[in-house]
Amino acid sequence: MKFKYIVGLSVAAATFATVATPLAVTSVKAEATSDSVSNNCVSVKAANASDTKTVVNDKGVSDKAWSNKLTKAGYVFKLAKNVATADGGLYQRKNGLLKKYSLKHAKKVFAKNMLFKIDRAISVENGSLVHIVSQNGKYKFWTNFLTGTYNVNGHKKSLKPLIKTEVEMITNTSKEKIAKKLVTAEKLANKLKGSDKKLAQESITQLKQWIDNEVYANIPVLLIGNL
């Protein structure tokens, strides 16, 4: 699953609400913010389907396991600029409907520059969705996995060389070169100290899972927003 394919799925996921594509979304409690849902959302019909597996190459990763991995990272995500410049990108789910917040509302939330955590991830036919919760607990949304948020740790200067190497492995490096790139990534991680080293080593572990099984759920958390 190289870069063009990843982006293609991300774009498809970003536009899923306006096309007749069945979504792998199960019923969840309605999410609300302090603003009126009726004023900030438009309703879009969503089909009910199983969301138990993300499957590529006959291998599966449960959405529950994926959600747990993302939640463990904590409040390290912010809304991507895409949310405030594209046609929305924040959604609510209620009574079998996906409700897309207006671009005006999305821009308002984006301007608050809040930290979020991801507490749930689900597979959809053309990509993936994540449920995010603000650190103050006031804002809760569904958004797109690769285009809706970014990991703030991915902007740390000390981690940039490692991130660059990992992104190259995922997006455009042939399988023949991956082993060499992995050695480079491990050396870069071992040179770091303290919390940076811990983040890097966790990312290497997740990268190895990606190498074994190239599915969304195995993309290193550190890379969200850098692909």
Tab-separated table of C-alpha atoms in Angstrom:
chain	number	residue	atom	x	y	z
A	1	MET	CA	0.000	0.000	0.000
A	2	LYS	CA	2.172	2.856	-1.257
A	3	PHE	CA	1.640	6.607	-1.236
A	4	LYS	CA	-0.696	7.054	-4.204
A	5	TYR	CA	-2.950	4.275	-2.932
A	6	ILE	CA	-3.010	5.701	0.591
A	7	VAL	CA	-3.892	9.164	-0.663
A	8	GLY	CA	-6.524	7.740	-2.978
A	9	LEU	CA	-8.241	6.029	-0.079
A	10	SER	CA	-7.927	9.143	2.068
A	11	VAL	CA	-9.603	11.289	-0.555
A	12	ALA	CA	-12.321	8.697	-0.969
A	13	ALA	CA	-12.865	8.671	2.790
A	14	ALA	CA	-12.953	12.447	2.880
A	15	THR	CA	-15.775	12.522	0.344
A	16	PHE	CA	-17.683	9.450	1.493
A	17	ALA	CA	-20.554	11.476	2.890
A	18	THR	CA	-21.605	12.759	-0.512
A	19	VAL	CA	-21.537	9.512	-2.474
A	20	ALA	CA	-23.635	6.375	-2.342
A	21	THR	CA	-20.944	4.230	-0.715
A	22	PRO	CA	-21.933	1.848	2.109
A	23	LEU	CA	-20.044	2.641	5.305
A	24	ALA	CA	-18.746	0.146	7.793
A	25	VAL	CA	-20.132	2.027	10.791
A	26	THR	CA	-21.980	0.529	13.734
A	27	SER	CA	-24.376	2.348	16.043
A	28	VAL	CA	-22.748	4.674	18.548
A	29	LYS	CA	-24.040	7.212	21.013
A	30	ALA	CA	-24.822	10.571	19.434
A	31	GLU	CA	-21.958	13.023	19.711
A	32	ALA	CA	-22.647	16.700	20.438
A	33	THR	CA	-20.807	19.915	21.050
A	34	SER	CA	-21.870	23.124	22.719
A	35	ASP	CA	-23.202	24.390	19.375
A	36	SER	CA	-26.559	23.473	17.912
A	37	VAL	CA	-26.326	20.363	15.765
A	38	SER	CA	-29.175	21.507	13.549
A	39	ASN	CA	-27.357	24.742	12.757
A	40	ASN	CA	-23.980	23.193	12.066
A	41	CYS	CA	-24.702	19.843	10.414
A	42	VAL	CA	-26.267	18.426	7.292
A	43	SER	CA	-27.665	14.903	7.435
A	44	VAL	CA	-26.217	12.162	5.260
A	45	LYS	CA	-27.618	8.645	5.132
A	46	ALA	CA	-25.173	5.988	6.339
A	47	ALA	CA	-25.602	2.263	5.841
A	48	ASN	CA	-25.158	-0.081	8.791
A	49	ALA	CA	-22.520	-2.766	8.357
A	50	SER	CA	-19.956	-4.769	10.308
A	51	ASP	CA	-16.870	-2.893	11.450
A	52	THR	CA	-15.008	-5.797	13.022
A	53	LYS	CA	-12.131	-6.157	10.567
A	54	THR	CA	-9.717	-4.210	8.429
A	55	VAL	CA	-8.559	-6.806	5.917
A	56	VAL	CA	-5.742	-6.631	3.382
A	57	ASN	CA	-3.934	-9.605	1.856
A	58	ASP	CA	-6.156	-12.042	3.760
A	59	LYS	CA	-4.936	-10.663	7.086
A	60	GLY	CA	-7.095	-8.809	9.561
A	61	VAL	CA	-6.662	-6.369	12.438
A	62	SER	CA	-9.678	-5.771	14.639
A	63	ASP	CA	-10.918	-2.216	14.887
A	64	LYS	CA	-10.959	-2.689	18.669
A	65	ALA	CA	-7.217	-3.416	18.747
A	66	TRP	CA	-6.600	-0.489	16.415
A	67	SER	CA	-8.680	1.831	18.602
A	68	ASN	CA	-6.782	0.756	21.721
A	69	LYS	CA	-3.441	1.538	20.062
A	70	LEU	CA	-4.552	5.028	19.048
A	71	THR	CA	-6.148	5.773	22.439
A	72	LYS	CA	-2.934	4.786	24.215
A	73	ALA	CA	-1.130	7.660	22.482
A	74	GLY	CA	-3.228	10.123	24.506
A	75	TYR	CA	-4.017	13.766	23.769
A	76	VAL	CA	-1.405	14.244	21.051
A	77	PHE	CA	-3.621	15.054	18.061
A	78	LYS	CA	-4.782	18.351	16.597
A	79	LEU	CA	-7.177	19.027	13.750
A	80	ALA	CA	-5.433	19.194	10.393
A	81	LYS	CA	-5.703	22.389	8.373
A	82	ASN	CA	-7.620	20.337	5.814
A	83	VAL	CA	-10.618	20.371	8.165
A	84	ALA	CA	-10.818	24.170	8.005
A	85	THR	CA	-10.085	24.595	4.293
A	86	ALA	CA	-11.997	21.698	2.734
A	87	ASP	CA	-15.750	21.166	2.792
A	88	GLY	CA	-16.062	20.242	6.443
A	89	GLY	CA	-14.337	17.072	7.602
A	90	LEU	CA	-15.985	16.782	11.029
A	91	TYR	CA	-18.982	14.475	11.491
A	92	GLN	CA	-21.557	13.433	14.052
A	93	ARG	CA	-23.480	10.156	14.000
A	94	LYS	CA	-27.057	9.933	15.248
A	95	ASN	CA	-29.973	7.617	14.500
A	96	GLY	CA	-28.263	5.938	11.566
A	97	LEU	CA	-27.224	9.233	9.986
A	98	LEU	CA	-23.818	10.800	9.586
A	99	LYS	CA	-24.147	14.526	10.086
A	100	LYS	CA	-21.442	16.689	8.568
A	101	TYR	CA	-20.681	19.873	10.438
A	102	SER	CA	-20.643	23.040	8.356
A	103	LEU	CA	-17.343	24.437	7.144
A	104	LYS	CA	-18.005	27.524	9.273
A	105	HIS	CA	-18.269	25.381	12.404
A	106	ALA	CA	-15.212	23.314	11.436
A	107	LYS	CA	-13.180	26.515	11.066
A	108	LYS	CA	-14.387	27.711	14.461
A	109	VAL	CA	-13.268	24.503	16.179
A	110	PHE	CA	-9.972	24.442	14.256
A	111	ALA	CA	-9.197	27.984	15.441
A	112	LYS	CA	-9.314	26.831	19.076
A	113	ASN	CA	-6.113	24.818	18.427
A	114	MET	CA	-7.148	22.129	20.931
A	115	LEU	CA	-5.537	18.797	21.677
A	116	PHE	CA	-7.595	15.659	21.010
A	117	LYS	CA	-7.249	11.970	21.618
A	118	ILE	CA	-8.591	9.240	19.348
A	119	ASP	CA	-10.820	6.880	21.284
A	120	ARG	CA	-12.176	4.839	18.392
A	121	ALA	CA	-11.217	3.888	14.850
A	122	ILE	CA	-13.402	2.068	12.335
A	123	SER	CA	-12.932	0.712	8.842
A	124	VAL	CA	-15.047	1.976	5.974
A	125	GLU	CA	-15.191	0.700	2.434
A	126	ASN	CA	-12.935	3.384	0.964
A	127	GLY	CA	-10.801	4.248	3.968
A	128	SER	CA	-11.095	4.816	7.700
A	129	LEU	CA	-12.721	7.053	10.301
A	130	VAL	CA	-11.600	7.994	13.801
A	131	HIS	CA	-13.572	9.406	16.700
A	132	ILE	CA	-11.784	12.259	18.492
A	133	VAL	CA	-12.414	13.852	21.890
A	134	SER	CA	-10.969	17.206	22.982
A	135	GLN	CA	-8.828	17.391	26.104
A	136	ASN	CA	-11.450	19.534	27.851
A	137	GLY	CA	-14.120	16.958	26.965
A	138	LYS	CA	-16.306	19.575	25.278
A	139	TYR	CA	-15.881	18.590	21.624
A	140	LYS	CA	-16.387	15.165	20.076
A	141	PHE	CA	-16.339	14.340	16.383
A	142	TRP	CA	-15.765	11.685	13.772
A	143	THR	CA	-13.178	12.623	11.164
A	144	ASN	CA	-10.942	11.021	8.545
A	145	PHE	CA	-7.988	8.955	9.729
A	146	LEU	CA	-5.222	10.337	7.514
A	147	THR	CA	-6.569	13.765	6.602
A	148	GLY	CA	-8.520	14.953	9.643
A	149	THR	CA	-5.840	15.075	12.344
A	150	TYR	CA	-2.095	15.152	12.895
A	151	ASN	CA	0.156	13.919	15.698
A	152	VAL	CA	1.865	16.927	17.313
A	153	ASN	CA	4.909	14.778	18.120
A	154	GLY	CA	5.427	14.463	14.386
A	155	HIS	CA	6.503	18.126	14.357
A	156	LYS	CA	9.348	17.612	16.830
A	157	LYS	CA	12.667	18.484	15.203
A	158	SER	CA	14.476	15.639	16.974
A	159	LEU	CA	12.114	13.064	15.455
A	160	LYS	CA	12.102	14.450	11.902
A	161	PRO	CA	14.923	12.199	10.530
A	162	LEU	CA	13.191	9.077	11.852
A	163	ILE	CA	9.799	10.184	10.540
A	164	LYS	CA	11.284	10.934	7.114
A	165	THR	CA	12.775	7.438	6.939
A	166	GLU	CA	9.557	5.749	8.079
A	167	VAL	CA	7.460	7.733	5.607
A	168	GLU	CA	9.807	6.711	2.798
A	169	MET	CA	9.392	3.061	3.787
A	170	ILE	CA	5.616	3.289	3.759
A	171	THR	CA	5.098	5.476	0.714
A	172	ASN	CA	7.672	4.741	-1.934
A	173	THR	CA	10.406	2.300	-0.902
A	174	SER	CA	10.533	-1.054	-2.666
A	175	LYS	CA	10.413	-4.183	-0.529
A	176	GLU	CA	14.015	-4.917	-1.503
A	177	LYS	CA	15.141	-1.691	0.236
A	178	ILE	CA	12.920	-1.898	3.302
A	179	ALA	CA	15.358	-4.034	5.309
A	180	LYS	CA	18.121	-1.450	4.828
A	181	LYS	CA	15.788	1.411	5.652
A	182	LEU	CA	14.669	-0.377	8.807
A	183	VAL	CA	18.281	-0.613	9.997
A	184	THR	CA	18.627	3.130	9.390
A	185	ALA	CA	15.416	3.846	11.308
A	186	GLU	CA	16.553	1.746	14.267
A	187	LYS	CA	19.906	3.553	14.400
A	188	LEU	CA	18.151	6.914	14.374
A	189	ALA	CA	15.843	5.805	17.184
A	190	ASN	CA	18.730	4.544	19.323
A	191	LYS	CA	20.494	7.918	19.097
A	192	LEU	CA	17.590	9.693	20.766
A	193	LYS	CA	17.127	10.192	24.499
A	194	GLY	CA	14.349	10.291	27.059
A	195	SER	CA	10.763	10.596	25.888
A	196	ASP	CA	11.869	11.070	22.281
A	197	LYS	CA	13.626	7.710	22.322
A	198	LYS	CA	10.549	6.046	23.804
A	199	LEU	CA	8.323	7.523	21.081
A	200	ALA	CA	10.799	6.451	18.416
A	201	GLN	CA	11.064	2.881	19.691
A	202	GLU	CA	7.274	2.563	19.847
A	203	SER	CA	7.086	3.839	16.282
A	204	ILE	CA	9.699	1.284	15.137
A	205	THR	CA	7.660	-1.507	16.729
A	206	GLN	CA	4.531	-0.308	14.905
A	207	LEU	CA	6.505	0.094	11.688
A	208	LYS	CA	7.508	-3.573	11.844
A	209	GLN	CA	3.842	-4.476	12.208
A	210	TRP	CA	3.147	-2.441	9.064
A	211	ILE	CA	5.911	-4.270	7.182
A	212	ASP	CA	4.305	-7.605	8.108
A	213	ASN	CA	0.783	-6.474	7.251
A	214	GLU	CA	0.225	-3.265	5.253
A	215	VAL	CA	-3.135	-2.092	6.593
A	216	TYR	CA	-4.278	1.264	7.962
A	217	ALA	CA	-4.411	-0.112	11.492
A	218	ASN	CA	-0.668	-0.810	11.440
A	219	ILE	CA	0.474	2.638	10.327
A	220	PRO	CA	2.691	4.045	13.123
A	221	VAL	CA	0.804	6.558	15.261
A	222	LEU	CA	3.713	9.004	14.991
A	223	LEU	CA	3.153	9.267	11.241
A	224	ILE	CA	-0.480	10.415	11.367
A	225	GLY	CA	-0.472	13.748	9.577
A	226	ASN	CA	2.854	13.135	7.840
A	227	LEU	CA	1.639	10.836	5.051
